[in-house]
PDB file of C-alpha atoms in Angstrom:
ATOM      1  CA  UNK A  15       0.000   0.000   0.000  1.00  0.00           C
ATOM      2  CA  UNK A  16       2.862   2.354   0.883  1.00  0.00           C
ATOM      3  CA  UNK A  17       4.600   1.532  -2.408  1.00  0.00           C
ATOM      4  CA  UNK A  18       1.427   2.321  -4.368  1.00  0.00           C
ATOM      5  CA  UNK A  19       1.046   5.622  -2.520  1.00  0.00           C
ATOM      6  CA  UNK A  20       4.681   6.502  -3.191  1.00  0.00           C
ATOM      7  CA  UNK A  21       4.306   5.871  -6.938  1.00  0.00           C
ATOM      8  CA  UNK A  22       1.157   8.022  -6.976  1.00  0.00           C
ATOM      9  CA  UNK A  23       2.940  10.901  -5.257  1.00  0.00           C
ATOM     10  CA  UNK A  24       5.900  10.615  -7.614  1.00  0.00           C
ATOM     11  CA  UNK A  25       3.570  10.667 -10.632  1.00  0.00           C
ATOM     12  CA  UNK A  26       1.834  13.785  -9.329  1.00  0.00           C
ATOM     13  CA  UNK A  27       5.173  15.471  -8.679  1.00  0.00           C
ATOM     14  CA  UNK A  28       6.367  14.583 -12.191  1.00  0.00           C
ATOM     15  CA  UNK A  29       3.253  16.131 -13.742  1.00  0.00           C
ATOM     16  CA  UNK A  30       3.794  19.310 -11.709  1.00  0.00           C
ATOM     17  CA  UNK A  31       7.438  19.502 -12.769  1.00  0.00           C
ATOM     18  CA  UNK A  32       6.574  19.021 -16.448  1.00  0.00           C
ATOM     19  CA  UNK A  33       3.739  21.571 -16.247  1.00  0.00           C
ATOM     20  CA  UNK A  34       5.950  24.133 -14.514  1.00  0.00           C
ATOM     21  CA  UNK A  35       8.718  23.679 -17.072  1.00  0.00           C
ATOM     22  CA  UNK A  36       6.266  24.212 -19.944  1.00  0.00           C
ATOM     23  CA  UNK A  37       5.013  27.524 -18.523  1.00  0.00           C
ATOM     24  CA  UNK A  38       8.516  28.652 -17.583  1.00  0.00           C
ATOM     25  CA  UNK A  39       9.633  28.600 -21.200  1.00  0.00           C
ATOM     26  CA  UNK A  40      10.343  32.067 -22.643  1.00  0.00           C
ATOM     27  CA  UNK A  41       8.548  31.211 -25.859  1.00  0.00           C
ATOM     28  CA  UNK A  42       5.514  29.667 -24.170  1.00  0.00           C
ATOM     29  CA  UNK A  43       2.196  30.374 -25.881  1.00  0.00           C
ATOM     30  CA  UNK A  44      -1.266  28.862 -25.839  1.00  0.00           C
ATOM     31  CA  UNK A  45      -4.452  29.165 -27.863  1.00  0.00           C
ATOM     32  CA  UNK A  46      -7.992  28.724 -26.569  1.00  0.00           C
ATOM     33  CA  UNK A  47     -11.200  28.608 -28.601  1.00  0.00           C
ATOM     34  CA  UNK A  48     -14.375  29.999 -27.024  1.00  0.00           C
ATOM     35  CA  UNK A  49     -18.014  29.721 -28.009  1.00  0.00           C
ATOM     36  CA  UNK A  50     -20.042  32.792 -27.037  1.00  0.00           C
ATOM     37  CA  UNK A  51     -23.842  32.753 -26.908  1.00  0.00           C
ATOM     38  CA  UNK A  52     -26.199  35.564 -25.913  1.00  0.00           C
ATOM     39  CA  UNK A  53     -29.908  35.029 -25.332  1.00  0.00           C
ATOM     40  CA  UNK A  54     -32.569  37.677 -25.841  1.00  0.00           C
ATOM     41  CA  UNK A  55     -36.056  37.664 -24.377  1.00  0.00           C
ATOM     42  CA  UNK A  56     -38.343  38.949 -27.124  1.00  0.00           C
ATOM     43  CA  UNK A  57     -41.210  39.216 -24.632  1.00  0.00           C
ATOM     44  CA  UNK A  58     -39.328  42.044 -22.965  1.00  0.00           C
ATOM     45  CA  UNK A  59     -38.788  44.087 -26.118  1.00  0.00           C
ATOM     46  CA  UNK A  60     -42.353  44.709 -27.164  1.00  0.00           C
ATOM     47  CA  UNK A  61     -42.564  41.050 -28.106  1.00  0.00           C
ATOM     48  CA  UNK A  62     -46.135  40.745 -26.902  1.00  0.00           C
ATOM     49  CA  UNK A  63     -47.200  42.402 -30.161  1.00  0.00           C
ATOM     50  CA  UNK A  64     -45.353  39.825 -32.271  1.00  0.00           C
ATOM     51  CA  UNK A  65     -46.580  36.427 -33.335  1.00  0.00           C
ATOM     52  CA  UNK A  66     -44.515  33.353 -32.357  1.00  0.00           C
ATOM     53  CA  UNK A  67     -43.576  32.923 -36.031  1.00  0.00           C
ATOM     54  CA  UNK A  68     -42.341  36.504 -36.236  1.00  0.00           C
ATOM     55  CA  UNK A  69     -40.285  36.154 -33.053  1.00  0.00           C
ATOM     56  CA  UNK A  70     -38.692  32.967 -34.388  1.00  0.00           C
ATOM     57  CA  UNK A  71     -37.779  34.639 -37.689  1.00  0.00           C
ATOM     58  CA  UNK A  72     -36.184  37.622 -35.920  1.00  0.00           C
ATOM     59  CA  UNK A  73     -34.155  35.342 -33.640  1.00  0.00           C
ATOM     60  CA  UNK A  74     -32.906  33.304 -36.598  1.00  0.00           C
ATOM     61  CA  UNK A  75     -31.736  36.482 -38.333  1.00  0.00           C
ATOM     62  CA  UNK A  76     -29.957  37.610 -35.157  1.00  0.00           C
ATOM     63  CA  UNK A  77     -28.236  34.271 -34.634  1.00  0.00           C
ATOM     64  CA  UNK A  78     -25.015  35.397 -36.330  1.00  0.00           C
ATOM     65  CA  UNK A  79     -24.783  38.267 -33.828  1.00  0.00           C
ATOM     66  CA  UNK A  80     -25.740  36.231 -30.789  1.00  0.00           C
ATOM     67  CA  UNK A  81     -23.627  33.109 -31.388  1.00  0.00           C
ATOM     68  CA  UNK A  82     -19.928  33.572 -32.167  1.00  0.00           C
ATOM     69  CA  UNK A  83     -16.580  31.794 -31.967  1.00  0.00           C
ATOM     70  CA  UNK A  84     -13.505  33.585 -30.616  1.00  0.00           C
ATOM     71  CA  UNK A  85      -9.803  32.783 -30.393  1.00  0.00           C
ATOM     72  CA  UNK A  86      -7.668  33.726 -27.388  1.00  0.00           C
ATOM     73  CA  UNK A  87      -3.921  33.644 -28.024  1.00  0.00           C
ATOM     74  CA  UNK A  88      -2.003  34.015 -24.776  1.00  0.00           C
ATOM     75  CA  UNK A  89       1.408  33.833 -23.172  1.00  0.00           C
ATOM     76  CA  UNK A  90       2.466  34.489 -19.578  1.00  0.00           C
ATOM     77  CA  UNK A  91       1.595  38.214 -19.606  1.00  0.00           C
ATOM     78  CA  UNK A  92      -0.190  39.097 -22.879  1.00  0.00           C
ATOM     79  CA  UNK A  93      -3.239  37.977 -24.830  1.00  0.00           C
ATOM     80  CA  UNK A  94      -5.336  38.859 -27.859  1.00  0.00           C
ATOM     81  CA  UNK A  95      -9.001  37.931 -28.198  1.00  0.00           C
ATOM     82  CA  UNK A  96     -10.807  38.190 -31.518  1.00  0.00           C
ATOM     83  CA  UNK A  97     -13.535  36.574 -33.556  1.00  0.00           C
ATOM     84  CA  UNK A  98     -12.537  33.494 -35.544  1.00  0.00           C
ATOM     85  CA  UNK A  99     -12.206  34.899 -39.058  1.00  0.00           C
ATOM     86  CA  UNK A 100     -12.619  31.465 -40.620  1.00  0.00           C
ATOM     87  CA  UNK A 101     -16.159  31.226 -39.240  1.00  0.00           C
ATOM     88  CA  UNK A 102     -17.464  34.684 -40.160  1.00  0.00           C
ATOM     89  CA  UNK A 103     -20.782  34.687 -41.989  1.00  0.00           C
ATOM     90  CA  UNK A 104     -20.441  35.551 -45.719  1.00  0.00           C
ATOM     91  CA  UNK A 105     -21.255  39.210 -46.234  1.00  0.00           C
ATOM     92  CA  UNK A 106     -21.789  39.675 -42.509  1.00  0.00           C
ATOM     93  CA  UNK A 107     -18.794  41.945 -42.002  1.00  0.00           C
ATOM     94  CA  UNK A 108     -15.971  41.460 -39.531  1.00  0.00           C
ATOM     95  CA  UNK A 109     -17.333  41.115 -36.049  1.00  0.00           C
ATOM     96  CA  UNK A 110     -20.671  42.753 -36.915  1.00  0.00           C
ATOM     97  CA  UNK A 111     -22.667  43.800 -33.917  1.00  0.00           C
ATOM     98  CA  UNK A 112     -25.896  45.631 -33.200  1.00  0.00           C
ATOM     99  CA  UNK A 113     -26.024  49.414 -33.444  1.00  0.00           C
ATOM    100  CA  UNK A 114     -23.314  49.943 -36.071  1.00  0.00           C
ATOM    101  CA  UNK A 115     -20.529  48.551 -33.899  1.00  0.00           C
ATOM    102  CA  UNK A 116     -17.890  46.146 -35.156  1.00  0.00           C
ATOM    103  CA  UNK A 117     -15.623  44.720 -32.479  1.00  0.00           C
ATOM    104  CA  UNK A 118     -12.035  43.982 -33.377  1.00  0.00           C
ATOM    105  CA  UNK A 119      -9.133  42.686 -31.302  1.00  0.00           C
ATOM    106  CA  UNK A 120      -9.013  42.981 -27.508  1.00  0.00           C
ATOM    107  CA  UNK A 121      -5.404  43.077 -26.285  1.00  0.00           C
ATOM    108  CA  UNK A 122      -4.531  42.654 -22.597  1.00  0.00           C
ATOM    109  CA  UNK A 123      -1.150  42.979 -20.921  1.00  0.00           C
ATOM    110  CA  UNK A 124      -1.359  42.096 -17.209  1.00  0.00           C
ATOM    111  CA  UNK A 125       2.274  43.095 -16.578  1.00  0.00           C
ATOM    112  CA  UNK A 126       1.738  46.616 -17.933  1.00  0.00           C
ATOM    113  CA  UNK A 127      -1.900  46.790 -16.719  1.00  0.00           C
ATOM    114  CA  UNK A 128      -2.900  47.740 -20.273  1.00  0.00           C
ATOM    115  CA  UNK A 129      -6.064  47.236 -22.314  1.00  0.00           C
ATOM    116  CA  UNK A 130      -6.190  48.010 -26.039  1.00  0.00           C
ATOM    117  CA  UNK A 131      -9.247  47.431 -28.199  1.00  0.00           C
ATOM    118  CA  UNK A 132      -9.882  48.419 -31.809  1.00  0.00           C
ATOM    119  CA  UNK A 133     -13.538  49.279 -32.216  1.00  0.00           C
ATOM    120  CA  UNK A 134     -15.544  50.463 -35.206  1.00  0.00           C
ATOM    121  CA  UNK A 135     -18.585  52.590 -34.450  1.00  0.00           C
ATOM    122  CA  UNK A 136     -20.819  53.936 -37.230  1.00  0.00           C
ATOM    123  CA  UNK A 137     -18.020  54.002 -39.782  1.00  0.00           C
ATOM    124  CA  UNK A 138     -15.393  55.499 -37.449  1.00  0.00           C
ATOM    125  CA  UNK A 139     -12.417  53.523 -36.176  1.00  0.00           C
ATOM    126  CA  UNK A 140     -11.411  53.927 -32.536  1.00  0.00           C
ATOM    127  CA  UNK A 141      -8.464  52.579 -30.570  1.00  0.00           C
ATOM    128  CA  UNK A 142      -9.556  52.284 -26.944  1.00  0.00           C
ATOM    129  CA  UNK A 143      -6.558  52.525 -24.614  1.00  0.00           C
ATOM    130  CA  UNK A 144      -7.042  52.201 -20.877  1.00  0.00           C
ATOM    131  CA  UNK A 145      -5.999  50.403 -17.735  1.00  0.00           C
ATOM    132  CA  UNK A 146      -7.296  46.913 -17.132  1.00  0.00           C
ATOM    133  CA  UNK A 147     -10.370  46.779 -14.923  1.00  0.00           C
ATOM    134  CA  UNK A 148      -9.825  44.165 -12.232  1.00  0.00           C
ATOM    135  CA  UNK A 149     -12.990  42.700 -10.811  1.00  0.00           C
ATOM    136  CA  UNK A 150     -13.250  41.965  -7.103  1.00  0.00           C
ATOM    137  CA  UNK A 151     -13.393  38.204  -7.506  1.00  0.00           C
ATOM    138  CA  UNK A 152     -14.792  36.152  -4.637  1.00  0.00           C
ATOM    139  CA  UNK A 153     -13.405  32.626  -4.660  1.00  0.00           C
ATOM    140  CA  UNK A 154     -15.555  29.579  -4.054  1.00  0.00           C
ATOM    141  CA  UNK A 155     -14.626  26.074  -3.058  1.00  0.00           C
ATOM    142  CA  UNK A 156     -16.960  24.780  -5.758  1.00  0.00           C
ATOM    143  CA  UNK A 157     -15.351  22.968  -8.668  1.00  0.00           C
ATOM    144  CA  UNK A 158     -16.369  21.114 -11.820  1.00  0.00           C
ATOM    145  CA  UNK A 159     -14.785  19.431 -14.805  1.00  0.00           C
ATOM    146  CA  UNK A 160     -14.557  21.368 -18.096  1.00  0.00           C
ATOM    147  CA  UNK A 161     -13.107  18.991 -20.657  1.00  0.00           C
ATOM    148  CA  UNK A 162      -9.981  17.514 -19.086  1.00  0.00           C
ATOM    149  CA  UNK A 163      -9.456  20.486 -16.771  1.00  0.00           C
ATOM    150  CA  UNK A 164     -10.576  20.948 -13.165  1.00  0.00           C
ATOM    151  CA  UNK A 165     -12.203  24.367 -12.917  1.00  0.00           C
ATOM    152  CA  UNK A 166     -12.955  26.454  -9.823  1.00  0.00           C
ATOM    153  CA  UNK A 167     -15.756  28.954  -9.364  1.00  0.00           C
ATOM    154  CA  UNK A 168     -15.356  32.697  -8.752  1.00  0.00           C
ATOM    155  CA  UNK A 169     -17.982  35.451  -8.749  1.00  0.00           C
ATOM    156  CA  UNK A 170     -17.908  39.236  -9.051  1.00  0.00           C
ATOM    157  CA  UNK A 171     -20.095  42.255  -9.734  1.00  0.00           C
ATOM    158  CA  UNK A 172     -19.332  44.100 -12.953  1.00  0.00           C
ATOM    159  CA  UNK A 173     -20.308  47.599 -14.042  1.00  0.00           C
ATOM    160  CA  UNK A 174     -22.015  47.637 -17.445  1.00  0.00           C
ATOM    161  CA  UNK A 175     -21.013  50.219 -20.029  1.00  0.00           C
ATOM    162  CA  UNK A 176     -23.363  52.083 -22.360  1.00  0.00           C
ATOM    163  CA  UNK A 177     -22.137  50.164 -25.411  1.00  0.00           C
ATOM    164  CA  UNK A 178     -23.018  46.750 -24.006  1.00  0.00           C
ATOM    165  CA  UNK A 179     -26.230  46.093 -25.971  1.00  0.00           C
ATOM    166  CA  UNK A 180     -26.188  42.414 -24.919  1.00  0.00           C
ATOM    167  CA  UNK A 181     -27.526  43.409 -21.508  1.00  0.00           C
ATOM    168  CA  UNK A 182     -30.373  45.572 -22.765  1.00  0.00           C
ATOM    169  CA  UNK A 183     -33.648  44.780 -21.047  1.00  0.00           C
ATOM    170  CA  UNK A 184     -37.117  46.136 -20.722  1.00  0.00           C
ATOM    171  CA  UNK A 185     -37.205  48.966 -18.200  1.00  0.00           C
ATOM    172  CA  UNK A 186     -38.345  47.710 -14.789  1.00  0.00           C
ATOM    173  CA  UNK A 187     -38.223  44.085 -15.922  1.00  0.00           C
ATOM    174  CA  UNK A 188     -39.460  42.272 -12.827  1.00  0.00           C
ATOM    175  CA  UNK A 189     -42.573  40.543 -11.532  1.00  0.00           C
ATOM    176  CA  UNK A 190     -44.239  43.789 -10.477  1.00  0.00           C
ATOM    177  CA  UNK A 191     -43.603  45.257 -13.916  1.00  0.00           C
ATOM    178  CA  UNK A 192     -45.128  42.218 -15.603  1.00  0.00           C
ATOM    179  CA  UNK A 193     -48.219  42.567 -13.435  1.00  0.00           C
ATOM    180  CA  UNK A 194     -48.422  46.246 -14.361  1.00  0.00           C
ATOM    181  CA  UNK A 195     -48.162  45.291 -18.040  1.00  0.00           C
ATOM    182  CA  UNK A 196     -51.108  42.924 -17.717  1.00  0.00           C
ATOM    183  CA  UNK A 197     -53.170  45.685 -16.115  1.00  0.00           C
ATOM    184  CA  UNK A 198     -52.089  48.129 -18.818  1.00  0.00           C
ATOM    185  CA  UNK A 199     -53.164  45.769 -21.581  1.00  0.00           C
ATOM    186  CA  UNK A 200     -56.512  45.257 -19.885  1.00  0.00           C
ATOM    187  CA  UNK A 201     -57.008  49.012 -19.616  1.00  0.00           C
ATOM    188  CA  UNK A 202     -56.116  49.502 -23.271  1.00  0.00           C
ATOM    189  CA  UNK A 203     -58.780  47.019 -24.274  1.00  0.00           C
ATOM    190  CA  UNK A 204     -61.350  48.918 -22.220  1.00  0.00           C
ATOM    191  CA  UNK A 205     -60.328  52.403 -23.332  1.00  0.00           C
ATOM    192  CA  UNK A 206     -59.953  52.784 -27.093  1.00  0.00           C
ATOM    193  CA  UNK A 207     -58.715  56.378 -26.644  1.00  0.00           C
ATOM    194  CA  UNK A 208     -55.380  55.154 -25.288  1.00  0.00           C
ATOM    195  CA  UNK A 209     -52.433  54.444 -27.560  1.00  0.00           C
ATOM    196  CA  UNK A 210     -51.133  50.906 -27.899  1.00  0.00           C
ATOM    197  CA  UNK A 211     -47.463  51.245 -26.955  1.00  0.00           C
ATOM    198  CA  UNK A 212     -44.739  53.870 -26.598  1.00  0.00           C
ATOM    199  CA  UNK A 213     -43.624  55.066 -30.027  1.00  0.00           C
ATOM    200  CA  UNK A 214     -40.124  55.699 -28.767  1.00  0.00           C
ATOM    201  CA  UNK A 215     -38.470  52.247 -28.385  1.00  0.00           C
ATOM    202  CA  UNK A 216     -35.706  53.711 -26.209  1.00  0.00           C
ATOM    203  CA  UNK A 217     -38.216  54.607 -23.497  1.00  0.00           C
ATOM    204  CA  UNK A 218     -38.969  50.936 -22.972  1.00  0.00           C
ATOM    205  CA  UNK A 219     -35.332  49.762 -22.841  1.00  0.00           C
ATOM    206  CA  UNK A 220     -32.570  50.155 -20.285  1.00  0.00           C
ATOM    207  CA  UNK A 221     -29.081  48.837 -19.614  1.00  0.00           C
ATOM    208  CA  UNK A 222     -28.513  47.790 -15.979  1.00  0.00           C
ATOM    209  CA  UNK A 223     -25.743  49.542 -14.080  1.00  0.00           C
ATOM    210  CA  UNK A 224     -24.303  46.255 -12.795  1.00  0.00           C
ATOM    211  CA  UNK A 225     -24.511  42.537 -13.499  1.00  0.00           C
ATOM    212  CA  UNK A 226     -23.335  39.436 -11.675  1.00  0.00           C
ATOM    213  CA  UNK A 227     -20.463  37.521 -13.280  1.00  0.00           C
ATOM    214  CA  UNK A 228     -19.605  33.874 -12.632  1.00  0.00           C
ATOM    215  CA  UNK A 229     -16.275  32.561 -13.908  1.00  0.00           C
ATOM    216  CA  UNK A 230     -14.697  29.110 -13.903  1.00  0.00           C
ATOM    217  CA  UNK A 231     -10.898  28.998 -14.061  1.00  0.00           C
ATOM    218  CA  UNK A 232      -8.293  26.250 -14.073  1.00  0.00           C
ATOM    219  CA  UNK A 233      -4.993  26.349 -12.212  1.00  0.00           C
ATOM    220  CA  UNK A 234      -3.775  23.628 -14.587  1.00  0.00           C
ATOM    221  CA  UNK A 235      -2.969  26.561 -16.895  1.00  0.00           C
ATOM    222  CA  UNK A 236      -1.513  29.181 -14.501  1.00  0.00           C
ATOM    223  CA  UNK A 237      -1.902  32.307 -16.650  1.00  0.00           C
ATOM    224  CA  UNK A 238      -3.724  35.441 -15.536  1.00  0.00           C
ATOM    225  CA  UNK A 239      -6.033  35.721 -18.547  1.00  0.00           C
ATOM    226  CA  UNK A 240      -9.375  34.833 -20.046  1.00  0.00           C
ATOM    227  CA  UNK A 241     -11.874  35.696 -22.797  1.00  0.00           C
ATOM    228  CA  UNK A 242     -12.764  39.289 -23.625  1.00  0.00           C
ATOM    229  CA  UNK A 243     -11.990  41.748 -20.841  1.00  0.00           C
ATOM    230  CA  UNK A 244     -11.990  39.041 -18.163  1.00  0.00           C
ATOM    231  CA  UNK A 245      -8.798  38.281 -16.217  1.00  0.00           C
ATOM    232  CA  UNK A 246      -7.434  38.445 -12.676  1.00  0.00           C
ATOM    233  CA  UNK A 247      -7.770  34.833 -11.508  1.00  0.00           C
ATOM    234  CA  UNK A 248      -4.948  32.379 -10.687  1.00  0.00           C
ATOM    235  CA  UNK A 249      -5.519  30.384 -13.848  1.00  0.00           C
ATOM    236  CA  UNK A 250      -6.968  30.567 -17.348  1.00  0.00           C
ATOM    237  CA  UNK A 251     -10.701  31.392 -17.314  1.00  0.00           C
ATOM    238  CA  UNK A 252     -12.544  28.635 -19.179  1.00  0.00           C
ATOM    239  CA  UNK A 253     -16.145  29.757 -18.717  1.00  0.00           C
ATOM    240  CA  UNK A 254     -17.947  33.035 -18.062  1.00  0.00           C
ATOM    241  CA  UNK A 255     -21.623  33.632 -17.334  1.00  0.00           C
ATOM    242  CA  UNK A 256     -22.451  37.347 -17.372  1.00  0.00           C
ATOM    243  CA  UNK A 257     -25.979  38.630 -17.765  1.00  0.00           C
ATOM    244  CA  UNK A 258     -27.469  36.992 -20.846  1.00  0.00           C
ATOM    245  CA  UNK A 259     -24.084  35.904 -22.238  1.00  0.00           C
ATOM    246  CA  UNK A 260     -22.261  32.609 -21.730  1.00  0.00           C
ATOM    247  CA  UNK A 261     -18.678  32.121 -22.958  1.00  0.00           C
ATOM    248  CA  UNK A 262     -17.350  28.560 -22.892  1.00  0.00           C
ATOM    249  CA  UNK A 263     -13.916  27.247 -23.855  1.00  0.00           C
ATOM    250  CA  UNK A 264     -14.197  24.339 -26.283  1.00  0.00           C
ATOM    251  CA  UNK A 265     -10.544  23.734 -27.185  1.00  0.00           C
ATOM    252  CA  UNK A 266      -7.041  24.486 -25.862  1.00  0.00           C
ATOM    253  CA  UNK A 267      -3.745  23.980 -27.682  1.00  0.00           C
ATOM    254  CA  UNK A 268      -0.533  24.506 -25.738  1.00  0.00           C
ATOM    255  CA  UNK A 269       2.480  25.745 -27.710  1.00  0.00           C
ATOM    256  CA  UNK A 270       0.790  25.348 -31.126  1.00  0.00           C
ATOM    257  CA  UNK A 271       3.139  24.721 -34.034  1.00  0.00           C
ATOM    258  CA  UNK A 272       1.501  27.550 -35.986  1.00  0.00           C
ATOM    259  CA  UNK A 273       1.439  30.430 -33.497  1.00  0.00           C
ATOM    260  CA  UNK A 274      -0.506  33.647 -34.059  1.00  0.00           C
ATOM    261  CA  UNK A 275       1.501  36.750 -33.260  1.00  0.00           C
ATOM    262  CA  UNK A 276       0.331  38.485 -30.085  1.00  0.00           C
ATOM    263  CA  UNK A 277       0.602  42.154 -31.014  1.00  0.00           C
ATOM    264  CA  UNK A 278      -0.977  45.406 -29.934  1.00  0.00           C
ATOM    265  CA  UNK A 279      -3.750  46.898 -32.109  1.00  0.00           C
ATOM    266  CA  UNK A 280      -2.690  50.279 -33.488  1.00  0.00           C
ATOM    267  CA  UNK A 281      -5.369  51.561 -35.887  1.00  0.00           C
ATOM    268  CA  UNK A 282      -7.972  54.186 -35.076  1.00  0.00           C
ATOM    269  CA  UNK A 283      -8.412  57.359 -33.061  1.00  0.00           C
ATOM    270  CA  UNK A 284      -6.970  56.802 -29.593  1.00  0.00           C
ATOM    271  CA  UNK A 285      -9.515  57.350 -26.819  1.00  0.00           C
ATOM    272  CA  UNK A 286     -10.010  56.212 -23.254  1.00  0.00           C
ATOM    273  CA  UNK A 287     -12.827  53.817 -22.393  1.00  0.00           C
ATOM    274  CA  UNK A 288     -14.758  56.679 -20.783  1.00  0.00           C
ATOM    275  CA  UNK A 289     -14.372  58.849 -23.882  1.00  0.00           C
ATOM    276  CA  UNK A 290     -15.565  56.027 -26.114  1.00  0.00           C
ATOM    277  CA  UNK A 291     -18.596  55.363 -23.916  1.00  0.00           C
ATOM    278  CA  UNK A 292     -19.473  59.084 -24.044  1.00  0.00           C
ATOM    279  CA  UNK A 293     -19.354  58.899 -27.842  1.00  0.00           C
ATOM    280  CA  UNK A 294     -21.749  55.941 -27.792  1.00  0.00           C
ATOM    281  CA  UNK A 295     -24.142  57.708 -25.419  1.00  0.00           C
ATOM    282  CA  UNK A 296     -24.219  60.836 -27.575  1.00  0.00           C
ATOM    283  CA  UNK A 297     -24.910  58.787 -30.711  1.00  0.00           C
ATOM    284  CA  UNK A 298     -27.719  56.891 -29.015  1.00  0.00           C
ATOM    285  CA  UNK A 299     -29.301  60.157 -27.862  1.00  0.00           C
ATOM    286  CA  UNK A 300     -28.912  61.561 -31.377  1.00  0.00           C
ATOM    287  CA  UNK A 301     -30.730  58.547 -32.812  1.00  0.00           C
ATOM    288  CA  UNK A 302     -33.435  58.898 -30.182  1.00  0.00           C
ATOM    289  CA  UNK A 303     -34.021  62.566 -31.025  1.00  0.00           C
ATOM    290  CA  UNK A 304     -34.103  61.724 -34.722  1.00  0.00           C
ATOM    291  CA  UNK A 305     -36.702  59.051 -34.072  1.00  0.00           C
ATOM    292  CA  UNK A 306     -38.808  61.459 -32.031  1.00  0.00           C
ATOM    293  CA  UNK A 307     -38.643  64.175 -34.688  1.00  0.00           C
ATOM    294  CA  UNK A 308     -40.028  61.705 -37.228  1.00  0.00           C
ATOM    295  CA  UNK A 309     -42.910  60.837 -34.949  1.00  0.00           C
ATOM    296  CA  UNK A 310     -41.656  57.285 -34.455  1.00  0.00           C
ATOM    297  CA  UNK A 311     -42.078  56.511 -38.135  1.00  0.00           C
ATOM    298  CA  UNK A 312     -38.399  55.872 -38.976  1.00  0.00           C
ATOM    299  CA  UNK A 313     -37.064  56.705 -42.397  1.00  0.00           C
ATOM    300  CA  UNK A 314     -39.454  57.940 -45.050  1.00  0.00           C
TER     301      UNK A 314
END
């Protein structure tokens, strides 16, 4: 029994030595593939006026925006995260997103505390340069298996920026609001002098100030990185659940023979994250005023 236990300990030690030597290499690099999926509740975006068939058609058309594949190339201190170009929809445009935004590469450098992101917004190219935002992660003893890796749970509260359309929701979306909606519909049926619904779609939509984030990371790959803007845990983040979005790692290749260069984005007008968010807010307000001036009719 002692001999068996000794062999087991030696095997564990050997694995640790091999793993440590791999990550200690100067040229170490890894590549992780992530599947990102965002759900949208049509019932909370005026969906009650749409037929089930219409809702299904809209969701099918939005699928290319809501389901994407990303590649994270990382080393000990740097990473780049971008959409898998090989899987882009024909004619869909690079990284097309709602509201005239096209997301490019997200570059993180944990040693320099640097975030760089190239972002297209309504035909203008921006280079967002700012410090990394470190979430106040709360560790949990909970663990689970993701592929061949043991992953541990961590949670945090994240502030939501004005450009994050994935977290848009109906204003006051809770049980009390739903009850109020039922009463409103009943009143509308009784009183034909009332209008059906707000003509301004922005009045019915809000972006929450904060959302809860759950991450699962593995210490089997001891790098301080993860998908998108997420980082700050003692191992590679394999899964993220934030608001309506789930990001799950489906494949990891350590020291791939064909490495992608991890380089800083450089194109676009350099702005801070706050400056970029102000630009988005102003554009959204401009669109809202334009909609109002047309009486909610859109383009003629």
